[in-house]
C-alpha atoms as a printed R data frame, in Angstrom:
    type eleno elety resid chain resno       x       y      z
1   ATOM     1    CA   MET     A     1  41.432 -30.308 53.194
2   ATOM     2    CA   ARG     A     2  40.864 -33.584 55.031
3   ATOM     3    CA   PHE     A     3  43.159 -36.539 54.281
4   ATOM     4    CA   LEU     A     4  40.428 -39.100 53.669
5   ATOM     5    CA   GLU     A     5  39.788 -40.392 50.153
6   ATOM     6    CA   ALA     A     6  36.903 -42.568 49.001
7   ATOM     7    CA   GLU     A     7  37.360 -44.501 45.786
8   ATOM     8    CA   ILE     A     8  34.016 -45.329 44.176
9   ATOM     9    CA   ASP     A     9  34.224 -48.278 41.803
10  ATOM    10    CA   LEU     A    10  31.656 -47.770 39.030
11  ATOM    11    CA   LYS     A    11  32.367 -51.222 37.655
12  ATOM    12    CA   ALA     A    12  31.233 -52.687 40.985
13  ATOM    13    CA   LEU     A    13  28.179 -50.412 40.901
14  ATOM    14    CA   ASN     A    14  27.277 -51.749 37.463
15  ATOM    15    CA   HIS     A    15  27.834 -55.336 38.614
16  ATOM    16    CA   ASN     A    16  25.437 -54.857 41.535
17  ATOM    17    CA   PHE     A    17  22.815 -53.198 39.339
18  ATOM    18    CA   GLN     A    18  22.975 -56.001 36.803
19  ATOM    19    CA   ARG     A    19  22.651 -58.547 39.620
20  ATOM    20    CA   ILE     A    20  19.511 -56.817 40.892
21  ATOM    21    CA   LYS     A    21  18.146 -56.579 37.373
22  ATOM    22    CA   ASN     A    22  18.716 -60.304 36.773
23  ATOM    23    CA   ILE     A    23  16.970 -61.231 40.023
24  ATOM    24    CA   VAL     A    24  13.843 -59.165 39.484
25  ATOM    25    CA   LYS     A    25  13.557 -59.780 35.739
26  ATOM    26    CA   SER     A    26  13.746 -63.551 36.330
27  ATOM    27    CA   VAL     A    27  10.580 -63.213 38.419
28  ATOM    28    CA   ASP     A    28   8.818 -60.611 36.277
29  ATOM    29    CA   PRO     A    29  10.437 -59.240 33.097
30  ATOM    30    CA   ALA     A    30   8.253 -56.140 33.414
31  ATOM    31    CA   CYS     A    31   9.430 -55.284 36.941
32  ATOM    32    CA   ARG     A    32  11.107 -51.866 37.061
33  ATOM    33    CA   ILE     A    33  14.000 -50.563 39.123
34  ATOM    34    CA   ILE     A    34  14.061 -47.341 41.142
35  ATOM    35    CA   PRO     A    35  17.651 -46.739 42.329
36  ATOM    36    CA   ILE     A    36  17.654 -44.936 45.663
37  ATOM    37    CA   VAL     A    37  20.225 -42.136 45.654
38  ATOM    38    CA   LYS     A    38  19.146 -40.259 48.779
39  ATOM    39    CA   ALA     A    39  21.718 -39.207 51.386
40  ATOM    40    CA   ASP     A    40  24.154 -38.436 48.545
41  ATOM    41    CA   ALA     A    41  23.740 -41.990 47.221
42  ATOM    42    CA   TYR     A    42  24.586 -43.428 50.632
43  ATOM    43    CA   GLY     A    43  27.820 -41.429 50.623
44  ATOM    44    CA   HIS     A    44  28.842 -42.479 47.107
45  ATOM    45    CA   GLY     A    45  27.915 -39.174 45.426
46  ATOM    46    CA   ALA     A    46  24.359 -38.768 44.143
47  ATOM    47    CA   VAL     A    47  25.190 -36.802 41.007
48  ATOM    48    CA   GLU     A    48  27.883 -39.187 39.765
49  ATOM    49    CA   VAL     A    49  25.858 -42.275 40.662
50  ATOM    50    CA   ALA     A    50  22.748 -40.881 38.963
51  ATOM    51    CA   GLN     A    51  24.742 -39.959 35.873
52  ATOM    52    CA   PHE     A    52  25.913 -43.558 35.726
53  ATOM    53    CA   PHE     A    53  22.446 -45.076 36.235
54  ATOM    54    CA   GLU     A    54  20.760 -42.733 33.782
55  ATOM    55    CA   LYS     A    55  22.407 -44.812 31.041
56  ATOM    56    CA   GLN     A    56  20.745 -47.947 32.427
57  ATOM    57    CA   ASP     A    57  17.200 -49.285 32.186
58  ATOM    58    CA   ILE     A    58  15.611 -47.582 35.197
59  ATOM    59    CA   PHE     A    59  12.106 -46.347 35.984
60  ATOM    60    CA   ALA     A    60  13.058 -43.404 38.211
61  ATOM    61    CA   PHE     A    61  15.425 -42.228 40.914
62  ATOM    62    CA   GLY     A    62  14.387 -41.996 44.554
63  ATOM    63    CA   VAL     A    63  15.570 -39.136 46.783
64  ATOM    64    CA   ALA     A    64  14.553 -38.116 50.285
65  ATOM    65    CA   PHE     A    65  14.072 -34.369 49.946
66  ATOM    66    CA   PHE     A    66  13.423 -31.640 47.421
67  ATOM    67    CA   GLU     A    67  16.945 -30.175 47.656
68  ATOM    68    CA   GLU     A    68  18.443 -33.528 46.675
69  ATOM    69    CA   ALA     A    69  16.266 -33.612 43.573
70  ATOM    70    CA   VAL     A    70  17.216 -30.046 42.645
71  ATOM    71    CA   ALA     A    71  20.908 -30.968 42.821
72  ATOM    72    CA   LEU     A    72  20.312 -33.795 40.351
73  ATOM    73    CA   ARG     A    73  18.332 -31.599 37.952
74  ATOM    74    CA   GLN     A    74  20.978 -28.879 38.091
75  ATOM    75    CA   ALA     A    75  23.581 -31.518 37.237
76  ATOM    76    CA   GLY     A    76  21.609 -32.385 34.098
77  ATOM    77    CA   ILE     A    77  19.731 -35.496 35.236
78  ATOM    78    CA   LYS     A    78  16.652 -35.863 33.006
79  ATOM    79    CA   SER     A    79  15.083 -39.070 34.389
80  ATOM    80    CA   LYS     A    80  12.018 -39.139 36.610
81  ATOM    81    CA   ILE     A    81  12.848 -38.268 40.225
82  ATOM    82    CA   ILE     A    82  10.550 -39.430 43.015
83  ATOM    83    CA   VAL     A    83  10.736 -37.240 46.137
84  ATOM    84    CA   LEU     A    84   9.983 -39.448 49.124
85  ATOM    85    CA   PHE     A    85   9.628 -37.228 52.196
86  ATOM    86    CA   ASP     A    86   8.904 -33.611 51.302
87  ATOM    87    CA   ARG     A    87   5.887 -31.277 51.258
88  ATOM    88    CA   GLU     A    88   7.369 -28.890 48.681
89  ATOM    89    CA   VAL     A    89   4.754 -27.567 46.250
90  ATOM    90    CA   GLU     A    90   5.989 -24.962 43.765
91  ATOM    91    CA   GLY     A    91   9.419 -26.510 43.293
92  ATOM    92    CA   ILE     A    92   7.848 -29.843 42.350
93  ATOM    93    CA   PHE     A    93   6.480 -28.216 39.209
94  ATOM    94    CA   GLU     A    94   9.480 -26.024 38.499
95  ATOM    95    CA   TYR     A    95  11.853 -29.002 38.464
96  ATOM    96    CA   ASN     A    96   9.484 -31.591 36.997
97  ATOM    97    CA   LEU     A    97   9.517 -33.878 40.042
98  ATOM    98    CA   THR     A    98   7.217 -36.658 41.220
99  ATOM    99    CA   PRO     A    99   6.131 -36.256 44.860
100 ATOM   100    CA   VAL     A   100   5.178 -39.032 47.241
101 ATOM   101    CA   ILE     A   101   1.870 -38.259 48.942
102 ATOM   102    CA   PHE     A   102   1.495 -39.200 52.595
103 ATOM   103    CA   ASP     A   103  -1.557 -37.166 53.603
104 ATOM   104    CA   PHE     A   104  -4.546 -35.560 51.933
105 ATOM   105    CA   LYS     A   105  -3.741 -31.915 52.725
106 ATOM   106    CA   GLN     A   106  -0.415 -32.318 50.978
107 ATOM   107    CA   VAL     A   107  -2.001 -33.474 47.714
108 ATOM   108    CA   GLU     A   108  -4.760 -30.839 47.928
109 ATOM   109    CA   ALA     A   109  -2.076 -28.143 47.834
110 ATOM   110    CA   LEU     A   110  -0.417 -29.804 44.850
111 ATOM   111    CA   SER     A   111  -3.754 -30.100 43.038
112 ATOM   112    CA   LYS     A   112  -4.476 -26.389 43.519
113 ATOM   113    CA   GLU     A   113  -1.038 -25.498 42.179
114 ATOM   114    CA   ALA     A   114  -1.486 -27.813 39.188
115 ATOM   115    CA   VAL     A   115  -4.803 -26.136 38.372
116 ATOM   116    CA   ARG     A   116  -3.231 -22.697 38.724
117 ATOM   117    CA   ARG     A   117  -0.474 -23.716 36.308
118 ATOM   118    CA   ASN     A   118  -2.922 -25.419 33.954
119 ATOM   119    CA   THR     A   119  -0.943 -28.652 34.050
120 ATOM   120    CA   SER     A   120  -1.238 -32.149 35.479
121 ATOM   121    CA   LEU     A   121   0.958 -33.769 38.104
122 ATOM   122    CA   SER     A   122   1.846 -37.425 38.512
123 ATOM   123    CA   VAL     A   123   2.127 -38.575 42.114
124 ATOM   124    CA   HIS     A   124   2.937 -41.705 44.086
125 ATOM   125    CA   ILE     A   125   0.820 -42.364 47.171
126 ATOM   126    CA   LYS     A   126   2.420 -43.910 50.229
127 ATOM   127    CA   VAL     A   127   0.246 -46.178 52.369
128 ATOM   128    CA   GLU     A   128   0.972 -47.467 55.861
129 ATOM   129    CA   THR     A   129   1.451 -51.231 56.139
130 ATOM   130    CA   GLY     A   130   3.612 -51.497 59.249
131 ATOM   131    CA   MET     A   131   6.485 -49.007 59.185
132 ATOM   132    CA   GLY     A   132   4.748 -46.467 61.420
133 ATOM   133    CA   ARG     A   133   6.592 -43.568 59.828
134 ATOM   134    CA   LEU     A   134   4.909 -41.873 56.858
135 ATOM   135    CA   GLY     A   135   1.974 -43.040 54.794
136 ATOM   136    CA   ILE     A   136  -1.810 -42.919 54.675
137 ATOM   137    CA   TYR     A   137  -3.096 -45.121 57.475
138 ATOM   138    CA   ASP     A   138  -6.712 -44.053 57.996
139 ATOM   139    CA   ALA     A   139  -9.046 -45.628 55.394
140 ATOM   140    CA   PRO     A   140  -6.345 -45.721 52.689
141 ATOM   141    CA   CYS     A   141  -8.624 -46.934 49.900
142 ATOM   142    CA   GLU     A   142 -11.158 -44.193 50.547
143 ATOM   143    CA   THR     A   143  -8.385 -41.600 50.683
144 ATOM   144    CA   ILE     A   144  -6.947 -42.870 47.404
145 ATOM   145    CA   ARG     A   145 -10.423 -42.618 45.857
146 ATOM   146    CA   LYS     A   146 -10.663 -38.979 47.002
147 ATOM   147    CA   ILE     A   147  -7.200 -38.219 45.639
148 ATOM   148    CA   ALA     A   148  -8.176 -39.723 42.282
149 ATOM   149    CA   GLN     A   149 -11.034 -37.233 42.085
150 ATOM   150    CA   LEU     A   150  -8.833 -34.193 42.623
151 ATOM   151    CA   PRO     A   151  -8.342 -32.065 39.508
152 ATOM   152    CA   ASN     A   152  -5.061 -32.279 37.596
153 ATOM   153    CA   ILE     A   153  -3.666 -35.115 39.745
154 ATOM   154    CA   LYS     A   154  -2.656 -38.436 38.184
155 ATOM   155    CA   ILE     A   155  -1.940 -41.388 40.464
156 ATOM   156    CA   GLU     A   156   1.122 -42.951 38.887
157 ATOM   157    CA   GLY     A   157   2.199 -45.132 41.809
158 ATOM   158    CA   ILE     A   158   1.139 -46.667 45.102
159 ATOM   159    CA   MET     A   159   3.931 -47.529 47.523
160 ATOM   160    CA   SER     A   160   4.729 -48.683 51.033
161 ATOM   161    CA   HIS     A   161   7.902 -49.689 52.894
162 ATOM   162    CA   LEU     A   162   9.095 -52.916 54.510
163 ATOM   163    CA   SER     A   163  10.144 -52.319 58.105
164 ATOM   164    CA   GLU     A   164  11.850 -55.642 58.904
165 ATOM   165    CA   ALA     A   165  12.545 -57.467 55.673
166 ATOM   166    CA   LYS     A   166  14.792 -60.033 57.373
167 ATOM   167    CA   ASN     A   167  11.707 -61.246 59.273
168 ATOM   168    CA   ARG     A   168   9.840 -63.468 56.827
169 ATOM   169    CA   GLU     A   169   6.626 -63.703 58.869
170 ATOM   170    CA   TRP     A   170   6.285 -59.956 59.420
171 ATOM   171    CA   THR     A   171   7.227 -59.202 55.821
172 ATOM   172    CA   ALA     A   172   4.501 -61.576 54.644
173 ATOM   173    CA   GLU     A   173   2.031 -59.654 56.805
174 ATOM   174    CA   GLN     A   174   3.070 -56.334 55.264
175 ATOM   175    CA   ILE     A   175   2.868 -57.792 51.761
176 ATOM   176    CA   ASN     A   176  -0.645 -59.084 52.441
177 ATOM   177    CA   ARG     A   177  -1.751 -55.676 53.696
178 ATOM   178    CA   PHE     A   178  -0.313 -54.097 50.569
179 ATOM   179    CA   LYS     A   179  -2.069 -56.643 48.361
180 ATOM   180    CA   GLU     A   180  -5.391 -55.756 49.993
181 ATOM   181    CA   ILE     A   181  -4.837 -52.119 49.097
182 ATOM   182    CA   GLN     A   182  -3.790 -53.160 45.577
183 ATOM   183    CA   ARG     A   183  -7.064 -55.053 45.075
184 ATOM   184    CA   CYS     A   184  -9.053 -52.093 46.362
185 ATOM   185    CA   VAL     A   185  -7.228 -49.615 44.109
186 ATOM   186    CA   LYS     A   186  -7.695 -51.760 41.027
187 ATOM   187    CA   ALA     A   187 -11.404 -52.069 41.857
188 ATOM   188    CA   LEU     A   188 -11.535 -48.274 41.620
189 ATOM   189    CA   GLY     A   189 -10.354 -48.579 38.014
190 ATOM   190    CA   ILE     A   190  -6.894 -47.227 38.838
191 ATOM   191    CA   ASN     A   191  -3.862 -49.177 37.607
192 ATOM   192    CA   PRO     A   192  -0.715 -47.533 38.978
193 ATOM   193    CA   VAL     A   193   2.779 -48.915 39.571
194 ATOM   194    CA   PHE     A   194   2.862 -50.734 42.921
195 ATOM   195    CA   HIS     A   195   6.143 -50.898 44.866
196 ATOM   196    CA   ILE     A   196   7.046 -51.810 48.433
197 ATOM   197    CA   THR     A   197  10.392 -53.570 48.520
198 ATOM   198    CA   ASN     A   198  13.802 -52.311 49.556
199 ATOM   199    CA   SER     A   199  17.099 -54.153 49.122
200 ATOM   200    CA   ASP     A   200  16.433 -56.931 51.650
201 ATOM   201    CA   GLY     A   201  12.904 -57.394 50.329
202 ATOM   202    CA   ILE     A   202  14.182 -58.348 46.884
203 ATOM   203    CA   ALA     A   203  14.727 -61.821 48.355
204 ATOM   204    CA   TYR     A   204  10.928 -62.320 48.366
205 ATOM   205    CA   PRO     A   205   9.499 -62.836 44.862
206 ATOM   206    CA   GLU     A   206   6.012 -61.972 46.149
207 ATOM   207    CA   ALA     A   207   7.306 -58.557 47.325
208 ATOM   208    CA   LEU     A   208   8.489 -57.359 43.922
209 ATOM   209    CA   PHE     A   209   5.127 -56.147 42.555
210 ATOM   210    CA   ASP     A   210   5.683 -53.703 39.645
211 ATOM   211    CA   ALA     A   211   8.925 -52.075 40.802
212 ATOM   212    CA   VAL     A   212  11.666 -52.360 43.424
213 ATOM   213    CA   ARG     A   213  13.628 -49.688 45.283
214 ATOM   214    CA   PRO     A   214  17.166 -50.978 45.955
215 ATOM   215    CA   GLY     A   215  19.441 -48.796 48.034
216 ATOM   216    CA   LEU     A   216  22.209 -50.454 50.045
217 ATOM   217    CA   MET     A   217  22.291 -53.419 47.655
218 ATOM   218    CA   LEU     A   218  23.362 -51.143 44.810
219 ATOM   219    CA   TYR     A   219  26.417 -50.147 46.783
220 ATOM   220    CA   GLY     A   220  27.504 -53.717 47.530
221 ATOM   221    CA   TYR     A   221  25.882 -54.695 50.805
222 ATOM   222    CA   CYS     A   222  22.821 -56.864 51.432
223 ATOM   223    CA   GLN     A   223  23.127 -59.944 53.600
224 ATOM   224    CA   ASN     A   224  20.659 -61.929 51.518
225 ATOM   225    CA   PHE     A   225  22.908 -61.536 48.458
226 ATOM   226    CA   ASP     A   226  26.379 -60.666 49.769
227 ATOM   227    CA   SER     A   227  28.201 -63.397 47.843
228 ATOM   228    CA   ASP     A   228  26.917 -61.881 44.593
229 ATOM   229    CA   LEU     A   229  27.714 -58.248 45.378
230 ATOM   230    CA   ARG     A   230  30.809 -56.050 45.206
231 ATOM   231    CA   PRO     A   231  31.286 -53.155 47.640
232 ATOM   232    CA   CYS     A   232  31.728 -49.955 45.655
233 ATOM   233    CA   MET     A   233  33.524 -47.840 48.237
234 ATOM   234    CA   THR     A   234  37.128 -48.044 49.403
235 ATOM   235    CA   VAL     A   235  38.175 -45.479 52.000
236 ATOM   236    CA   LYS     A   236  41.853 -44.779 52.499
237 ATOM   237    CA   THR     A   237  44.294 -42.312 53.970
238 ATOM   238    CA   LYS     A   238  48.082 -42.018 54.475
239 ATOM   239    CA   MET     A   239  50.294 -42.499 57.495
240 ATOM   240    CA   VAL     A   240  51.162 -39.100 58.882
241 ATOM   241    CA   ASP     A   241  53.651 -40.213 61.543
242 ATOM   242    CA   ILE     A   242  55.210 -43.278 63.184
243 ATOM   243    CA   ARG     A   243  56.508 -43.195 66.765
244 ATOM   244    CA   LYS     A   244  58.565 -45.660 68.802
245 ATOM   245    CA   LEU     A   245  57.239 -45.773 72.361
246 ATOM   246    CA   PRO     A   246  58.351 -47.859 75.340
247 ATOM   247    CA   ALA     A   247  56.156 -50.241 77.280
248 ATOM   248    CA   GLY     A   248  53.858 -48.402 79.681
249 ATOM   249    CA   SER     A   249  53.162 -45.468 77.339
250 ATOM   250    CA   PRO     A   250  49.588 -44.099 77.357
251 ATOM   251    CA   ILE     A   251  47.899 -43.550 73.998
252 ATOM   252    CA   SER     A   252  45.363 -40.780 73.309
253 ATOM   253    CA   TYR     A   253  42.757 -39.124 75.532
254 ATOM   254    CA   GLY     A   254  41.812 -40.817 78.760
255 ATOM   255    CA   ARG     A   255  44.767 -43.241 78.620
256 ATOM   256    CA   THR     A   256  42.412 -46.063 77.628
257 ATOM   257    CA   PHE     A   257  45.320 -47.916 76.019
258 ATOM   258    CA   ILE     A   258  48.708 -48.461 77.653
259 ATOM   259    CA   THR     A   259  51.423 -50.166 75.637
260 ATOM   260    CA   LYS     A   260  52.402 -53.557 77.086
261 ATOM   261    CA   ARG     A   261  55.635 -53.750 75.092
262 ATOM   262    CA   ASP     A   262  58.013 -51.499 73.226
263 ATOM   263    CA   SER     A   263  55.727 -50.430 70.393
264 ATOM   264    CA   LEU     A   264  55.617 -48.856 66.975
265 ATOM   265    CA   ILE     A   265  52.644 -46.478 66.915
266 ATOM   266    CA   GLY     A   266  51.229 -45.078 63.692
267 ATOM   267    CA   VAL     A   267  49.209 -41.884 63.489
268 ATOM   268    CA   ILE     A   268  46.649 -41.505 60.698
269 ATOM   269    CA   PRO     A   269  44.871 -38.223 59.859
270 ATOM   270    CA   VAL     A   270  41.347 -39.582 60.298
271 ATOM   271    CA   GLY     A   271  38.993 -38.950 63.203
272 ATOM   272    CA   TYR     A   272  35.386 -38.550 64.175
273 ATOM   273    CA   ALA     A   273  35.236 -35.286 62.211
274 ATOM   274    CA   ASP     A   274  35.684 -37.526 59.147
275 ATOM   275    CA   GLY     A   275  32.878 -39.863 60.151
276 ATOM   276    CA   TYR     A   276  35.232 -42.367 61.787
277 ATOM   277    CA   PHE     A   277  33.194 -42.982 64.915
278 ATOM   278    CA   ARG     A   278  34.670 -42.497 68.392
279 ATOM   279    CA   LYS     A   279  33.038 -45.824 69.261
280 ATOM   280    CA   LEU     A   280  35.761 -47.456 67.155
281 ATOM   281    CA   SER     A   281  38.330 -46.623 69.831
282 ATOM   282    CA   ASN     A   282  40.254 -49.775 70.845
283 ATOM   283    CA   ARG     A   283  37.935 -51.850 68.642
284 ATOM   284    CA   ALA     A   284  38.567 -51.283 64.951
285 ATOM   285    CA   TRP     A   285  41.260 -52.471 62.562
286 ATOM   286    CA   VAL     A   286  42.783 -50.895 59.464
287 ATOM   287    CA   ILE     A   287  45.046 -52.369 56.775
288 ATOM   288    CA   VAL     A   288  48.672 -51.343 56.255
289 ATOM   289    CA   ARG     A   289  50.865 -53.049 53.658
290 ATOM   290    CA   GLY     A   290  48.353 -55.862 53.324
291 ATOM   291    CA   LYS     A   291  48.266 -56.563 57.075
292 ATOM   292    CA   LYS     A   292  45.724 -55.621 59.720
293 ATOM   293    CA   ALA     A   293  46.661 -53.139 62.426
294 ATOM   294    CA   PRO     A   294  44.452 -52.424 65.469
295 ATOM   295    CA   VAL     A   295  43.132 -48.998 66.398
296 ATOM   296    CA   ILE     A   296  44.442 -48.158 69.868
297 ATOM   297    CA   GLY     A   297  43.366 -45.463 72.272
298 ATOM   298    CA   LYS     A   298  40.514 -43.033 71.759
299 ATOM   299    CA   VAL     A   299  39.704 -41.898 68.231
300 ATOM   300    CA   CYS     A   300  40.338 -38.143 68.217
301 ATOM   301    CA   MET     A   301  38.594 -35.465 66.194
302 ATOM   302    CA   ASP     A   302  41.266 -35.439 63.482
303 ATOM   303    CA   LEU     A   303  43.664 -38.267 64.301
304 ATOM   304    CA   THR     A   304  43.643 -41.954 65.179
305 ATOM   305    CA   MET     A   305  46.479 -44.115 66.473
306 ATOM   306    CA   ILE     A   306  47.205 -47.655 65.283
307 ATOM   307    CA   ASP     A   307  49.604 -50.326 66.546
308 ATOM   308    CA   LEU     A   308  52.249 -51.094 63.915
309 ATOM   309    CA   THR     A   309  54.519 -53.169 66.143
310 ATOM   310    CA   ASP     A   310  53.834 -56.296 64.082
311 ATOM   311    CA   ILE     A   311  54.284 -54.360 60.813
312 ATOM   312    CA   PRO     A   312  57.802 -52.950 61.341
313 ATOM   313    CA   GLU     A   313  58.232 -52.279 57.621
314 ATOM   314    CA   ALA     A   314  55.518 -49.594 57.727
315 ATOM   315    CA   LYS     A   315  56.642 -46.096 56.662
316 ATOM   316    CA   VAL     A   316  55.325 -42.547 56.842
317 ATOM   317    CA   ASP     A   317  53.121 -41.823 53.798
318 ATOM   318    CA   ASP     A   318  52.120 -45.501 53.485
319 ATOM   319    CA   GLU     A   319  48.576 -46.042 52.286
320 ATOM   320    CA   VAL     A   320  46.173 -47.042 55.060
321 ATOM   321    CA   ILE     A   321  42.901 -48.784 54.164
322 ATOM   322    CA   VAL     A   322  40.104 -47.762 56.515
323 ATOM   323    CA   LEU     A   323  37.348 -49.500 54.510
324 ATOM   324    CA   GLY     A   324  38.132 -51.949 51.748
325 ATOM   325    CA   GLU     A   325  40.655 -54.667 51.034
326 ATOM   326    CA   SER     A   326  44.358 -55.107 50.392
327 ATOM   327    CA   GLY     A   327  46.163 -58.364 49.818
328 ATOM   328    CA   ASN     A   328  44.301 -61.096 51.699
329 ATOM   329    CA   GLU     A   329  42.813 -58.732 54.258
330 ATOM   330    CA   LYS     A   330  39.627 -56.685 54.159
331 ATOM   331    CA   VAL     A   331  37.577 -54.373 56.347
332 ATOM   332    CA   THR     A   332  33.917 -54.164 55.366
333 ATOM   333    CA   ALA     A   333  31.120 -51.804 56.301
334 ATOM   334    CA   TYR     A   334  29.693 -54.724 58.290
335 ATOM   335    CA   ASP     A   335  32.919 -54.934 60.293
336 ATOM   336    CA   ILE     A   336  32.954 -51.227 61.102
337 ATOM   337    CA   ALA     A   337  29.239 -51.335 61.914
338 ATOM   338    CA   GLU     A   338  29.791 -54.201 64.345
339 ATOM   339    CA   TRP     A   339  32.729 -52.467 66.053
340 ATOM   340    CA   ALA     A   340  30.770 -49.199 66.296
341 ATOM   341    CA   GLU     A   341  27.485 -50.875 67.248
342 ATOM   342    CA   THR     A   342  25.627 -49.367 64.317
343 ATOM   343    CA   ILE     A   343  24.560 -50.356 60.792
344 ATOM   344    CA   PRO     A   344  26.439 -50.317 57.460
345 ATOM   345    CA   TYR     A   345  24.162 -47.538 56.162
346 ATOM   346    CA   GLU     A   346  25.589 -45.163 58.773
347 ATOM   347    CA   VAL     A   347  29.149 -46.273 58.036
348 ATOM   348    CA   LEU     A   348  28.876 -45.545 54.314
349 ATOM   349    CA   THR     A   349  26.992 -42.254 54.637
350 ATOM   350    CA   SER     A   350  29.355 -41.014 57.354
351 ATOM   351    CA   LEU     A   351  32.663 -41.861 55.698
352 ATOM   352    CA   GLY     A   352  31.565 -41.264 52.123
353 ATOM   353    CA   SER     A   353  30.017 -37.869 52.726
354 ATOM   354    CA   ARG     A   354  33.183 -36.462 54.300
355 ATOM   355    CA   ALA     A   355  35.856 -38.011 52.114
356 ATOM   356    CA   LYS     A   356  37.248 -36.624 48.877
357 ATOM   357    CA   ARG     A   357  35.818 -38.949 46.228
358 ATOM   358    CA   LYS     A   358  37.587 -40.455 43.262
359 ATOM   359    CA   TYR     A   359  35.562 -42.381 40.688
360 ATOM   360    CA   ILE     A   360  37.058 -45.471 39.097
361 ATOM   361    CA   LYS     A   361  35.492 -46.093 35.710
362 ATOM   362    CA   GLU     A   362  35.235 -49.479 34.063
363 ATOM   363    CA   GLU     A   363  38.160 -48.922 31.728
364 ATOM   364    CA   GLU     A   364  40.364 -47.941 34.695
365 ATOM   365    CA   THR     A   365  39.785 -51.123 36.729
């Protein structure tokens, strides 16, 4: 068993959801929320997060792939599940899922299966507006018209995806493209749920349409709203050893850190096998006894060294905060992302997916 623990604060999760709900409902009381729980709910645990949100006022869950949806159904999740990036056919019907359509051949196969089963299937159609990833890009309105004529297929939603929501000008261009498709679809006599916005896009009232798809914002990070959000994940471990080393001692592989003074060196049982990136070597900080301690030397597969010289009271078995806060100090996913030259999404999914999770319920906080 690894020595990394992730505490998931469900009270913070609820706070963030209510904040999102207040924002979108103030613009349009009918706007719906689709919590994104793909990638194991960004490392927070998809089943537990979905169980929590199923008690809330949501439209559906969003997952990346069929297997993620199956895991939710097998855990007893009854709500609508939208599968974003998968061509699965038979399993869509067996598990009562809602597929996202991104080309015509995909929906033809689903239509044939629906006819064979003598049932109908609700789908969401993804259109290309500037992401360049998945979505119908060639004559989207004509393709949507053809899909509408397929037997046993019901178009429940039309969606797209914002590729650079922090860029107001480009986002406005994507929104305008989506609005053109919306006008065309409504002219066909189809009135589905339109949705394009992710967490960052919630800052634009004109991007909300009929539903929003928050992901990172649910879990406490979104630079447009950070002051209103609470990070849900705290990642911690325990000190496995403390060593007194003289000045001139090399630390870890490659001797990238040499002590400049007589030093107190802590060893924590966390490494890149736990999702603690090697890029954090000689860059990151952790928190011990309410004080920050720097990571020194190369991050190893299973172990990382920290300089405790300025925290002489530190002891073996002390709690070490890798992500989170203690006293007046904190380490955020933004901090780790900056040190590792990545993004907070990767920080959360990497640490959260490998750690043993503990869920803190509202009555426990």
